[in-house]
C-alpha cells in the first residue's frame, strides 16, 4: 500500500479533476445561489500524513474522506435545499451524507454547535476509483462562524477557555435567529414581488406575437413606477386587455424605431397601464423623453390624458 502523502502527489491531477467534476455540475445548475466562489482543494500531503498517524486507517486512500474537497456557500438556509437535493439525487456519483446538522439539532435541541452539511461523494462503482470528495454545503453565516471558530479554536495550541466556547455557542444561537429572520424577510419580499414578476413574464410573452425579440429593457422601470397598481388580478387583466385590444399590435408595428414603440413588451404594458389608470398614468410616467409616445397611446385607446 502506497504511503498516503505519496499517493496524493501521484494522483493529484485525478483528485482535482474529480472535485472539479462535482463543482462544475453543481455550479452549472445553482451558480446564482452561491455567495462564495466554489473552489476545489486537494488535501495537503503533510496534513494527510498527520491524519493517518492519528487514525491508523487500514486503507487511507479510500477511508480518508477528504482527499479532495469542495465547499458551496449560499445566503440563507432556504437556499441549501436545491444544492443538497442535487448532490443526493445526481446519477453521476455515489453520495452519502456524513453530517446533518438538522438531525443533530433534533437530537440535542439545547446545544448550539458547528453547522454544515457534509457529504462524501465518490465516483460510480463502474469508474474503478475509490477515493472520496468531501462536499460541504453551508450558509454564509455558518461559513463565517465556522471559519472564525476553526482558526481560533481548532488550531489553538492550548485548551480553549470555557468562556470562549460559550461565546461561540451564543454566536451560533444568534446566527440561527438571524437566519430565520432573513428567510422570513426574503420570503416576504418575494411574495410582494410575485405579481409584478408575473406581469413582466406575460408582457414579454405577449410581445413575441410581434416578433421573437424580447424587449424587456424598460419593464423594470415601468413596474417600479406603477408598483401600487400591480396586484394579484393584474395578470388576468393584462391578458384580457391584450385579447380585447389586439389592434395595439399593429399600432406598435407601424412605429418601428419610434421611442417607446421599439420596446414591444414595454409598449404593451404601457397600453394596459393607460387603460387601467387613465389620467393617473401621466403623473407616474417614468420616461420624460417619451411623453409624445405616451400621448399616442392615449390617442390609440381613445382616452383623454387630462
mmCIF file with all atom_site columns, N, CA, C and O in Angstrom, residues 3-4 46-47 75 92 173 202 211 227 261 267:
data_model
loop_
_atom_site.group_PDB
_atom_site.id
_atom_site.type_symbol
_atom_site.label_atom_id
_atom_site.label_alt_id
_atom_site.label_comp_id
_atom_site.label_asym_id
_atom_site.label_entity_id
_atom_site.label_seq_id
_atom_site.pdbx_PDB_ins_code
_atom_site.Cartn_x
_atom_site.Cartn_y
_atom_site.Cartn_z
_atom_site.occupancy
_atom_site.B_iso_or_equiv
_atom_site.pdbx_formal_charge
_atom_site.auth_seq_id
_atom_site.auth_comp_id
_atom_site.auth_asym_id
_atom_site.auth_atom_id
_atom_site.pdbx_PDB_model_num
ATOM 1  N N  . UNK A 1 3   ? 2.283   4.895  0.612   1.00 0.00 ? 3   UNK A N  1
ATOM 2  C CA . UNK A 1 3   ? 2.199   5.887  1.669   1.00 0.00 ? 3   UNK A CA 1
ATOM 3  C C  . UNK A 1 3   ? 1.280   7.017  1.214   1.00 0.00 ? 3   UNK A C  1
ATOM 4  O O  . UNK A 1 3   ? 1.330   7.448  0.064   1.00 0.00 ? 3   UNK A O  1
ATOM 5  N N  . UNK A 1 4   ? 0.391   7.519  2.118   1.00 0.00 ? 4   UNK A N  1
ATOM 6  C CA . UNK A 1 4   ? -0.700  8.394  1.727   1.00 0.00 ? 4   UNK A CA 1
ATOM 7  C C  . UNK A 1 4   ? -0.225  9.705  1.112   1.00 0.00 ? 4   UNK A C  1
ATOM 8  O O  . UNK A 1 4   ? -0.819  10.212 0.159   1.00 0.00 ? 4   UNK A O  1
ATOM 9  N N  . UNK A 1 46  ? 1.183   16.555 3.742   1.00 0.00 ? 46  UNK A N  1
ATOM 10 C CA . UNK A 1 46  ? 1.665   16.515 5.126   1.00 0.00 ? 46  UNK A CA 1
ATOM 11 C C  . UNK A 1 46  ? 0.496   16.411 6.101   1.00 0.00 ? 46  UNK A C  1
ATOM 12 O O  . UNK A 1 46  ? 0.572   15.703 7.109   1.00 0.00 ? 46  UNK A O  1
ATOM 13 N N  . UNK A 1 47  ? -0.598  17.120 5.798   1.00 0.00 ? 47  UNK A N  1
ATOM 14 C CA . UNK A 1 47  ? -1.787  17.023 6.630   1.00 0.00 ? 47  UNK A CA 1
ATOM 15 C C  . UNK A 1 47  ? -2.356  15.613 6.587   1.00 0.00 ? 47  UNK A C  1
ATOM 16 O O  . UNK A 1 47  ? -2.812  15.081 7.614   1.00 0.00 ? 47  UNK A O  1
ATOM 17 N N  . UNK A 1 75  ? -26.706 31.969 0.691   1.00 0.00 ? 75  UNK A N  1
ATOM 18 C CA . UNK A 1 75  ? -27.049 33.097 1.551   1.00 0.00 ? 75  UNK A CA 1
ATOM 19 C C  . UNK A 1 75  ? -27.768 32.660 2.825   1.00 0.00 ? 75  UNK A C  1
ATOM 20 O O  . UNK A 1 75  ? -27.331 32.957 3.934   1.00 0.00 ? 75  UNK A O  1
ATOM 21 N N  . UNK A 1 92  ? -24.422 10.728 -11.386 1.00 0.00 ? 92  UNK A N  1
ATOM 22 C CA . UNK A 1 92  ? -23.021 10.648 -11.787 1.00 0.00 ? 92  UNK A CA 1
ATOM 23 C C  . UNK A 1 92  ? -22.066 10.277 -10.675 1.00 0.00 ? 92  UNK A C  1
ATOM 24 O O  . UNK A 1 92  ? -20.851 10.255 -10.883 1.00 0.00 ? 92  UNK A O  1
ATOM 25 N N  . UNK A 1 173 ? -26.238 30.550 18.261  1.00 0.00 ? 173 UNK A N  1
ATOM 26 C CA . UNK A 1 173 ? -27.651 30.765 18.579  1.00 0.00 ? 173 UNK A CA 1
ATOM 27 C C  . UNK A 1 173 ? -28.161 32.039 17.905  1.00 0.00 ? 173 UNK A C  1
ATOM 28 O O  . UNK A 1 173 ? -29.257 32.068 17.329  1.00 0.00 ? 173 UNK A O  1
ATOM 29 N N  . UNK A 1 202 ? -45.750 37.911 -18.562 1.00 0.00 ? 202 UNK A N  1
ATOM 30 C CA . UNK A 1 202 ? -46.856 37.958 -19.527 1.00 0.00 ? 202 UNK A CA 1
ATOM 31 C C  . UNK A 1 202 ? -46.590 39.014 -20.592 1.00 0.00 ? 202 UNK A C  1
ATOM 32 O O  . UNK A 1 202 ? -46.832 38.770 -21.788 1.00 0.00 ? 202 UNK A O  1
ATOM 33 N N  . UNK A 1 211 ? -42.778 39.986 -32.631 1.00 0.00 ? 211 UNK A N  1
ATOM 34 C CA . UNK A 1 211 ? -41.612 39.284 -33.164 1.00 0.00 ? 211 UNK A CA 1
ATOM 35 C C  . UNK A 1 211 ? -40.998 38.483 -32.028 1.00 0.00 ? 211 UNK A C  1
ATOM 36 O O  . UNK A 1 211 ? -41.493 38.481 -30.906 1.00 0.00 ? 211 UNK A O  1
ATOM 37 N N  . UNK A 1 227 ? -45.950 50.460 -9.255  1.00 0.00 ? 227 UNK A N  1
ATOM 38 C CA . UNK A 1 227 ? -45.986 49.307 -8.348  1.00 0.00 ? 227 UNK A CA 1
ATOM 39 C C  . UNK A 1 227 ? -47.299 49.204 -7.585  1.00 0.00 ? 227 UNK A C  1
ATOM 40 O O  . UNK A 1 227 ? -47.831 48.102 -7.373  1.00 0.00 ? 227 UNK A O  1
ATOM 41 N N  . UNK A 1 261 ? -42.041 52.730 -28.766 1.00 0.00 ? 261 UNK A N  1
ATOM 42 C CA . UNK A 1 261 ? -42.621 51.658 -29.558 1.00 0.00 ? 261 UNK A CA 1
ATOM 43 C C  . UNK A 1 261 ? -41.594 50.671 -30.106 1.00 0.00 ? 261 UNK A C  1
ATOM 44 O O  . UNK A 1 261 ? -41.959 49.625 -30.629 1.00 0.00 ? 261 UNK A O  1
ATOM 45 N N  . UNK A 1 267 ? -44.179 48.587 -24.521 1.00 0.00 ? 267 UNK A N  1
ATOM 46 C CA . UNK A 1 267 ? -45.299 49.264 -25.188 1.00 0.00 ? 267 UNK A CA 1
ATOM 47 C C  . UNK A 1 267 ? -46.628 48.621 -24.816 1.00 0.00 ? 267 UNK A C  1
ATOM 48 O O  . UNK A 1 267 ? -47.607 49.309 -24.494 1.00 0.00 ? 267 UNK A O  1
#
